[in-house]
């Protein structure tokens, strides 16, 4: 019994292993916002941006050079928004150079078609910016509000 098999064409470089060819792995990857069916490009960017903005706030606020200052939370928020802006610029540049339609792989047999156009990447980048700034604001709000709630 062969455990590792090629996914149709052995020269593609995507071998079917028990990890990437299992039903769990396929279901997990196909439910991520980048590959979930029925989402617009802006909604994909919004979900991915929210996650990135939320988890990037912590390292800037708690591990940054201003971590011992009274305004460490605000510095973390500004650093996160700055990085999200740079990432949005990178997404916009990537989308403007002319992307091709996504190819189907063993793990993602139905890739989203709206990320194969310049308009789709533009919508994705706009959603990423809004979601990233929103996620950073939510994280900042939680870090500010939770200590106040403990005093009640």
Short mmCIF file of N, CA and C in Angstrom, two decimals:
data_model
loop_
_atom_site.label_atom_id
_atom_site.label_comp_id
_atom_site.label_asym_id
_atom_site.label_seq_id
_atom_site.Cartn_x
_atom_site.Cartn_y
_atom_site.Cartn_z
N UNK A 1 0.85 -1.19 0.00
CA UNK A 1 0.00 0.00 0.00
C UNK A 1 0.89 1.24 0.00
N UNK A 2 0.63 2.11 -0.92
CA UNK A 2 1.39 3.35 -1.04
C UNK A 2 0.71 4.43 -0.20
N UNK A 3 1.44 5.04 0.71
CA UNK A 3 0.86 6.10 1.55
C UNK A 3 0.88 7.43 0.83
N UNK A 4 1.93 7.70 0.09
CA UNK A 4 2.05 8.97 -0.63
C UNK A 4 1.79 8.71 -2.11
N UNK A 5 0.80 9.41 -2.65
CA UNK A 5 0.44 9.27 -4.06
C UNK A 5 0.41 10.65 -4.69
N UNK A 6 0.64 10.70 -5.98
CA UNK A 6 0.56 11.99 -6.65
C UNK A 6 -0.91 12.33 -6.88
N UNK A 7 -1.23 13.60 -6.89
CA UNK A 7 -2.60 14.07 -7.04
C UNK A 7 -3.02 14.19 -8.49
N UNK A 8 -2.84 13.15 -9.28
CA UNK A 8 -3.22 13.20 -10.70
C UNK A 8 -1.99 13.30 -11.58
N UNK A 9 -1.22 14.34 -11.45
CA UNK A 9 -0.02 14.56 -12.25
C UNK A 9 1.17 14.63 -11.29
N UNK A 10 2.14 13.73 -11.39
CA UNK A 10 3.25 13.73 -10.43
C UNK A 10 4.17 14.93 -10.55
N UNK A 11 4.07 15.69 -11.65
CA UNK A 11 4.95 16.83 -11.83
C UNK A 11 4.38 18.13 -11.28
N UNK A 12 3.19 18.07 -10.72
CA UNK A 12 2.58 19.26 -10.14
C UNK A 12 3.29 19.64 -8.85
N UNK A 13 3.75 18.66 -8.10
CA UNK A 13 4.45 18.93 -6.86
C UNK A 13 3.54 18.92 -5.65
N UNK A 14 2.31 18.49 -5.80
CA UNK A 14 1.38 18.41 -4.68
C UNK A 14 1.05 16.94 -4.47
N UNK A 15 1.81 16.29 -3.59
CA UNK A 15 1.61 14.88 -3.33
C UNK A 15 0.44 14.68 -2.38
N UNK A 16 -0.32 13.65 -2.62
CA UNK A 16 -1.45 13.31 -1.74
C UNK A 16 -0.91 12.49 -0.57
N UNK A 17 -0.79 13.13 0.57
CA UNK A 17 -0.34 12.45 1.77
C UNK A 17 -1.53 12.27 2.70
N UNK A 18 -1.39 11.48 3.75
CA UNK A 18 -2.51 11.35 4.69
C UNK A 18 -2.87 12.65 5.38
N UNK A 19 -1.97 13.61 5.38
CA UNK A 19 -2.26 14.89 6.03
C UNK A 19 -3.07 15.80 5.11
N UNK A 20 -2.60 16.04 3.90
CA UNK A 20 -3.31 17.00 3.05
C UNK A 20 -4.45 16.39 2.25
N UNK A 21 -4.56 15.08 2.20
CA UNK A 21 -5.64 14.46 1.44
C UNK A 21 -6.77 13.94 2.33
N UNK A 22 -6.64 14.12 3.63
CA UNK A 22 -7.69 13.62 4.53
C UNK A 22 -8.93 14.51 4.43
N UNK A 23 -10.04 13.95 4.81
CA UNK A 23 -11.30 14.69 4.76
C UNK A 23 -11.27 15.87 5.73
N UNK A 24 -10.64 15.69 6.88
CA UNK A 24 -10.55 16.78 7.85
C UNK A 24 -9.76 17.96 7.29
N UNK A 25 -8.60 17.67 6.69
CA UNK A 25 -7.77 18.75 6.14
C UNK A 25 -8.49 19.50 5.03
N UNK A 26 -9.14 18.75 4.15
CA UNK A 26 -9.87 19.38 3.04
C UNK A 26 -11.01 20.23 3.56
N UNK A 27 -11.75 19.73 4.55
CA UNK A 27 -12.87 20.49 5.10
C UNK A 27 -12.37 21.75 5.81
N UNK A 28 -11.27 21.63 6.55
CA UNK A 28 -10.71 22.78 7.26
C UNK A 28 -10.25 23.86 6.29
N UNK A 29 -9.48 23.47 5.29
CA UNK A 29 -8.95 24.46 4.35
C UNK A 29 -10.06 25.08 3.52
N UNK A 30 -11.03 24.29 3.11
CA UNK A 30 -12.12 24.83 2.29
C UNK A 30 -13.10 25.67 3.08
N UNK A 31 -13.02 25.67 4.42
CA UNK A 31 -13.86 26.55 5.23
C UNK A 31 -13.13 27.82 5.68
N UNK A 32 -11.87 27.98 5.32
CA UNK A 32 -11.18 29.23 5.59
C UNK A 32 -11.75 30.31 4.67
N UNK A 33 -11.74 31.58 5.09
CA UNK A 33 -12.37 32.61 4.27
C UNK A 33 -11.74 32.78 2.89
N UNK A 34 -10.51 32.40 2.72
CA UNK A 34 -9.88 32.52 1.41
C UNK A 34 -10.44 31.55 0.39
N UNK A 35 -10.99 30.43 0.84
CA UNK A 35 -11.47 29.40 -0.07
C UNK A 35 -12.96 29.08 0.08
N UNK A 36 -13.64 29.66 1.05
CA UNK A 36 -15.05 29.35 1.28
C UNK A 36 -15.90 29.79 0.10
N UNK A 37 -16.77 28.92 -0.33
CA UNK A 37 -17.64 29.20 -1.48
C UNK A 37 -18.74 30.18 -1.09
N UNK A 38 -19.12 31.05 -2.02
CA UNK A 38 -20.24 31.96 -1.82
C UNK A 38 -19.88 33.29 -1.17
N UNK A 39 -18.60 33.59 -0.99
CA UNK A 39 -18.19 34.87 -0.40
C UNK A 39 -17.69 35.79 -1.50
N UNK A 40 -18.01 37.07 -1.35
CA UNK A 40 -17.45 38.05 -2.28
C UNK A 40 -16.00 38.33 -1.88
N UNK A 41 -15.27 38.96 -2.77
CA UNK A 41 -13.87 39.27 -2.49
C UNK A 41 -13.75 40.24 -1.31
N UNK A 42 -14.69 41.18 -1.21
CA UNK A 42 -14.63 42.13 -0.10
C UNK A 42 -14.89 41.43 1.23
N UNK A 43 -15.80 40.49 1.25
CA UNK A 43 -16.09 39.76 2.48
C UNK A 43 -14.90 38.89 2.88
N UNK A 44 -14.22 38.30 1.91
CA UNK A 44 -13.02 37.52 2.21
C UNK A 44 -11.96 38.42 2.85
N UNK A 45 -11.76 39.59 2.25
CA UNK A 45 -10.78 40.52 2.80
C UNK A 45 -11.16 41.02 4.18
N UNK A 46 -12.46 41.24 4.40
CA UNK A 46 -12.93 41.71 5.70
C UNK A 46 -12.64 40.68 6.79
N UNK A 47 -12.95 39.42 6.53
CA UNK A 47 -12.71 38.38 7.53
C UNK A 47 -11.23 38.18 7.80
N UNK A 48 -10.43 38.13 6.75
CA UNK A 48 -9.00 37.93 6.92
C UNK A 48 -8.37 39.14 7.60
N UNK A 49 -8.82 40.35 7.24
CA UNK A 49 -8.30 41.56 7.87
C UNK A 49 -8.66 41.64 9.34
N UNK A 50 -9.89 41.26 9.70
CA UNK A 50 -10.29 41.27 11.12
C UNK A 50 -9.38 40.37 11.94
N UNK A 51 -9.10 39.18 11.44
CA UNK A 51 -8.23 38.26 12.18
C UNK A 51 -6.82 38.83 12.31
N UNK A 52 -6.29 39.40 11.23
CA UNK A 52 -4.93 39.94 11.28
C UNK A 52 -4.85 41.16 12.19
N UNK A 53 -5.81 42.06 12.08
CA UNK A 53 -5.79 43.24 12.95
C UNK A 53 -5.90 42.88 14.41
N UNK A 54 -6.70 41.87 14.70
CA UNK A 54 -6.92 41.46 16.09
C UNK A 54 -5.66 40.84 16.69
N UNK A 55 -5.01 39.95 15.96
CA UNK A 55 -3.85 39.29 16.57
C UNK A 55 -2.56 40.07 16.41
N UNK A 56 -2.50 41.07 15.53
CA UNK A 56 -1.28 41.88 15.43
C UNK A 56 -1.20 42.96 16.49
N UNK A 57 -2.33 43.29 17.12
CA UNK A 57 -2.32 44.34 18.14
C UNK A 57 -1.48 43.93 19.34
N UNK A 58 -1.60 42.71 19.79
CA UNK A 58 -0.92 42.24 21.00
C UNK A 58 0.59 42.40 20.97
N UNK A 59 1.28 41.92 19.93
CA UNK A 59 2.73 42.09 19.91
C UNK A 59 3.17 43.55 19.89
N UNK A 60 2.42 44.41 19.20
CA UNK A 60 2.81 45.83 19.18
C UNK A 60 2.59 46.48 20.55
N UNK A 61 1.50 46.16 21.22
CA UNK A 61 1.19 46.80 22.49
C UNK A 61 2.00 46.22 23.65
N UNK A 62 2.18 44.91 23.66
CA UNK A 62 2.81 44.27 24.81
C UNK A 62 4.30 44.01 24.65
N UNK A 63 4.80 43.95 23.43
CA UNK A 63 6.21 43.64 23.21
C UNK A 63 6.96 44.75 22.50
N UNK A 64 6.27 45.83 22.15
CA UNK A 64 6.90 46.93 21.43
C UNK A 64 7.82 47.76 22.32
N UNK A 65 8.52 48.71 21.73
CA UNK A 65 9.46 49.52 22.49
C UNK A 65 8.77 50.44 23.50
N UNK A 66 7.50 50.72 23.35
CA UNK A 66 6.78 51.58 24.28
C UNK A 66 5.92 50.78 25.26
N UNK A 67 6.27 49.52 25.51
CA UNK A 67 5.44 48.65 26.33
C UNK A 67 5.33 49.12 27.78
N UNK A 68 6.29 49.87 28.28
CA UNK A 68 6.25 50.34 29.67
C UNK A 68 5.68 51.75 29.79
N UNK A 69 5.32 52.36 28.68
CA UNK A 69 4.76 53.71 28.71
C UNK A 69 3.27 53.66 29.04
N UNK A 70 2.74 54.80 29.45
CA UNK A 70 1.31 54.87 29.76
C UNK A 70 0.45 54.73 28.51
N UNK A 71 1.00 55.07 27.38
CA UNK A 71 0.24 55.03 26.14
C UNK A 71 0.66 53.85 25.26
N UNK A 72 1.01 52.73 25.87
CA UNK A 72 1.43 51.54 25.12
C UNK A 72 0.29 51.00 24.26
N UNK A 73 -0.93 51.08 24.77
CA UNK A 73 -2.07 50.60 24.00
C UNK A 73 -2.31 51.40 22.74
N UNK A 74 -2.20 52.73 22.86
CA UNK A 74 -2.38 53.60 21.70
C UNK A 74 -1.25 53.39 20.70
N UNK A 75 -0.02 53.22 21.22
CA UNK A 75 1.12 52.96 20.33
C UNK A 75 0.94 51.63 19.60
N UNK A 76 0.42 50.63 20.30
CA UNK A 76 0.16 49.34 19.67
C UNK A 76 -0.91 49.46 18.60
N UNK A 77 -1.95 50.26 18.89
CA UNK A 77 -3.02 50.46 17.91
C UNK A 77 -2.48 51.16 16.66
N UNK A 78 -1.69 52.20 16.85
CA UNK A 78 -1.13 52.93 15.71
C UNK A 78 -0.15 52.06 14.92
N UNK A 79 0.65 51.26 15.61
CA UNK A 79 1.57 50.36 14.92
C UNK A 79 0.83 49.30 14.10
N UNK A 80 -0.25 48.79 14.67
CA UNK A 80 -1.05 47.79 13.96
C UNK A 80 -1.72 48.39 12.74
N UNK A 81 -2.30 49.57 12.89
CA UNK A 81 -2.94 50.22 11.75
C UNK A 81 -1.91 50.54 10.67
N UNK A 82 -0.70 50.94 11.07
CA UNK A 82 0.36 51.20 10.10
C UNK A 82 0.76 49.95 9.34
N UNK A 83 0.90 48.83 10.05
CA UNK A 83 1.27 47.58 9.37
C UNK A 83 0.14 47.09 8.47
N UNK A 84 -1.10 47.22 8.92
CA UNK A 84 -2.24 46.84 8.09
C UNK A 84 -2.28 47.69 6.82
N UNK A 85 -1.95 48.97 6.95
CA UNK A 85 -1.91 49.85 5.77
C UNK A 85 -0.83 49.41 4.79
N UNK A 86 0.34 49.03 5.31
CA UNK A 86 1.41 48.55 4.44
C UNK A 86 1.02 47.23 3.77
N UNK A 87 0.38 46.35 4.50
CA UNK A 87 -0.07 45.09 3.91
C UNK A 87 -1.14 45.32 2.85
N UNK A 88 -2.01 46.30 3.08
CA UNK A 88 -3.03 46.64 2.08
C UNK A 88 -2.37 47.19 0.82
N UNK A 89 -1.35 48.00 0.99
CA UNK A 89 -0.61 48.50 -0.16
C UNK A 89 0.03 47.35 -0.94
N UNK A 90 0.59 46.39 -0.22
CA UNK A 90 1.19 45.23 -0.88
C UNK A 90 0.13 44.41 -1.63
N UNK A 91 -1.04 44.24 -1.02
CA UNK A 91 -2.13 43.52 -1.71
C UNK A 91 -2.57 44.26 -2.96
N UNK A 92 -2.66 45.59 -2.87
CA UNK A 92 -3.06 46.38 -4.03
C UNK A 92 -2.02 46.29 -5.14
N UNK A 93 -0.75 46.33 -4.79
CA UNK A 93 0.30 46.20 -5.80
C UNK A 93 0.27 44.82 -6.44
N UNK A 94 0.04 43.79 -5.64
CA UNK A 94 -0.03 42.44 -6.18
C UNK A 94 -1.20 42.31 -7.16
N UNK A 95 -2.33 42.89 -6.80
CA UNK A 95 -3.49 42.81 -7.67
C UNK A 95 -3.36 43.64 -8.93
N UNK A 96 -2.55 44.67 -8.91
CA UNK A 96 -2.44 45.56 -10.07
C UNK A 96 -1.50 45.04 -11.15
N UNK A 97 -0.68 44.05 -10.84
CA UNK A 97 0.27 43.56 -11.84
C UNK A 97 -0.35 42.54 -12.78
N UNK A 98 -1.59 42.21 -12.59
CA UNK A 98 -2.25 41.26 -13.48
C UNK A 98 -2.10 39.84 -13.00
N UNK A 99 -2.99 39.42 -12.18
CA UNK A 99 -2.94 38.07 -11.63
C UNK A 99 -3.70 37.12 -12.55
N UNK A 100 -3.38 35.86 -12.45
CA UNK A 100 -4.08 34.85 -13.25
C UNK A 100 -5.13 34.17 -12.37
N UNK A 101 -5.98 33.43 -13.00
CA UNK A 101 -7.01 32.72 -12.23
C UNK A 101 -6.36 31.66 -11.36
N UNK A 102 -6.88 31.47 -10.16
CA UNK A 102 -6.29 30.48 -9.25
C UNK A 102 -6.42 29.07 -9.84
N UNK A 103 -5.41 28.27 -9.60
CA UNK A 103 -5.42 26.90 -10.10
C UNK A 103 -5.99 25.97 -9.04
N UNK A 104 -6.68 24.97 -9.49
CA UNK A 104 -7.23 23.96 -8.58
C UNK A 104 -6.11 23.02 -8.15
N UNK A 105 -6.10 22.69 -6.87
CA UNK A 105 -5.12 21.76 -6.34
C UNK A 105 -5.87 20.60 -5.67
N UNK A 106 -5.09 19.71 -5.12
CA UNK A 106 -5.69 18.56 -4.45
C UNK A 106 -6.49 18.99 -3.23
N UNK A 107 -5.99 19.97 -2.51
CA UNK A 107 -6.66 20.41 -1.29
C UNK A 107 -7.79 21.37 -1.57
N UNK A 108 -7.65 22.21 -2.58
CA UNK A 108 -8.69 23.18 -2.94
C UNK A 108 -9.12 22.94 -4.38
N UNK A 109 -10.06 22.03 -4.60
CA UNK A 109 -10.47 21.73 -5.97
C UNK A 109 -11.29 22.84 -6.63
N UNK A 110 -11.92 23.73 -5.84
CA UNK A 110 -12.73 24.82 -6.39
C UNK A 110 -12.25 26.16 -5.84
N UNK A 111 -11.13 26.70 -6.34
CA UNK A 111 -10.66 27.98 -5.82
C UNK A 111 -11.60 29.12 -6.25
N UNK A 112 -11.64 30.21 -5.47
CA UNK A 112 -12.54 31.32 -5.81
C UNK A 112 -12.10 32.01 -7.10
N UNK A 113 -13.05 32.25 -7.95
CA UNK A 113 -12.74 32.88 -9.24
C UNK A 113 -12.58 34.40 -9.12
N UNK A 114 -13.20 35.01 -8.09
CA UNK A 114 -13.16 36.47 -8.00
C UNK A 114 -11.78 36.99 -7.60
N UNK A 115 -10.87 36.14 -7.16
CA UNK A 115 -9.51 36.58 -6.86
C UNK A 115 -8.58 36.38 -8.05
N UNK A 116 -9.16 36.21 -9.23
CA UNK A 116 -8.37 36.09 -10.44
C UNK A 116 -8.43 37.33 -11.30
N UNK A 117 -9.02 38.42 -10.77
CA UNK A 117 -9.15 39.67 -11.53
C UNK A 117 -8.59 40.82 -10.72
N UNK A 118 -8.28 41.91 -11.41
CA UNK A 118 -7.79 43.11 -10.72
C UNK A 118 -8.88 43.70 -9.83
N UNK A 119 -10.13 43.67 -10.31
CA UNK A 119 -11.24 44.22 -9.51
C UNK A 119 -11.44 43.39 -8.24
N UNK A 120 -11.31 42.08 -8.36
CA UNK A 120 -11.46 41.22 -7.19
C UNK A 120 -10.38 41.50 -6.14
N UNK A 121 -9.14 41.68 -6.60
CA UNK A 121 -8.06 41.98 -5.65
C UNK A 121 -8.22 43.37 -5.05
N UNK A 122 -8.77 44.31 -5.82
CA UNK A 122 -9.02 45.64 -5.28
C UNK A 122 -10.07 45.59 -4.18
N UNK A 123 -11.14 44.83 -4.42
CA UNK A 123 -12.17 44.66 -3.39
C UNK A 123 -11.61 43.93 -2.17
N UNK A 124 -10.79 42.92 -2.42
CA UNK A 124 -10.18 42.18 -1.32
C UNK A 124 -9.30 43.09 -0.46
N UNK A 125 -8.49 43.93 -1.11
CA UNK A 125 -7.61 44.83 -0.37
C UNK A 125 -8.41 45.85 0.43
N UNK A 126 -9.50 46.37 -0.15
CA UNK A 126 -10.33 47.34 0.58
C UNK A 126 -10.97 46.68 1.80
N UNK A 127 -11.48 45.47 1.63
CA UNK A 127 -12.05 44.75 2.76
C UNK A 127 -11.01 44.43 3.82
N UNK A 128 -9.78 44.10 3.37
CA UNK A 128 -8.70 43.81 4.31
C UNK A 128 -8.36 45.03 5.15
N UNK A 129 -8.32 46.20 4.53
CA UNK A 129 -8.01 47.43 5.27
C UNK A 129 -9.09 47.73 6.30
N UNK A 130 -10.34 47.66 5.90
CA UNK A 130 -11.44 47.93 6.83
C UNK A 130 -11.45 46.91 7.96
N UNK A 131 -11.31 45.64 7.60
CA UNK A 131 -11.32 44.58 8.61
C UNK A 131 -10.12 44.65 9.53
N UNK A 132 -8.96 44.94 8.99
CA UNK A 132 -7.76 45.02 9.82
C UNK A 132 -7.81 46.15 10.82
N UNK A 133 -8.25 47.32 10.38
CA UNK A 133 -8.39 48.46 11.31
C UNK A 133 -9.48 48.17 12.33
N UNK A 134 -10.57 47.54 11.90
CA UNK A 134 -11.63 47.19 12.83
C UNK A 134 -11.18 46.16 13.86
N UNK A 135 -10.43 45.16 13.43
CA UNK A 135 -9.91 44.16 14.36
C UNK A 135 -8.96 44.76 15.37
N UNK A 136 -8.12 45.70 14.93
CA UNK A 136 -7.21 46.37 15.86
C UNK A 136 -7.98 47.22 16.86
N UNK A 137 -9.03 47.89 16.39
CA UNK A 137 -9.86 48.68 17.32
C UNK A 137 -10.58 47.80 18.33
N UNK A 138 -11.05 46.65 17.91
CA UNK A 138 -11.71 45.73 18.84
C UNK A 138 -10.71 45.25 19.89
N UNK A 139 -9.51 44.88 19.48
CA UNK A 139 -8.50 44.42 20.42
C UNK A 139 -8.11 45.54 21.39
N UNK A 140 -7.96 46.75 20.87
CA UNK A 140 -7.63 47.89 21.74
C UNK A 140 -8.77 48.15 22.72
N UNK A 141 -10.00 48.11 22.24
CA UNK A 141 -11.14 48.33 23.12
C UNK A 141 -11.23 47.30 24.22
N UNK A 142 -10.96 46.04 23.89
CA UNK A 142 -10.97 45.01 24.91
C UNK A 142 -9.87 45.21 25.94
N UNK A 143 -8.69 45.60 25.48
CA UNK A 143 -7.58 45.82 26.42
C UNK A 143 -7.82 47.03 27.31
N UNK A 144 -8.57 48.00 26.83
CA UNK A 144 -8.87 49.18 27.64
C UNK A 144 -10.05 48.91 28.57
N UNK A 145 -11.06 48.20 28.07
CA UNK A 145 -12.28 48.02 28.84
C UNK A 145 -12.19 46.94 29.90
N UNK A 146 -11.43 45.89 29.66
CA UNK A 146 -11.38 44.80 30.62
C UNK A 146 -10.83 45.21 31.99
N UNK A 147 -9.75 45.98 32.08
CA UNK A 147 -9.30 46.40 33.41
C UNK A 147 -10.34 47.27 34.13
N UNK A 148 -11.10 48.06 33.37
CA UNK A 148 -12.14 48.87 34.00
C UNK A 148 -13.27 47.99 34.53
N UNK A 149 -13.55 46.90 33.84
CA UNK A 149 -14.61 45.99 34.29
C UNK A 149 -14.21 45.25 35.55
N UNK A 150 -12.93 45.01 35.75
CA UNK A 150 -12.48 44.32 36.96
C UNK A 150 -12.65 45.18 38.20
N UNK A 151 -12.68 46.49 38.04
CA UNK A 151 -12.85 47.37 39.20
C UNK A 151 -14.31 47.46 39.64
N UNK A 152 -15.22 47.00 38.82
CA UNK A 152 -16.66 47.07 39.18
C UNK A 152 -17.00 46.04 40.22
#
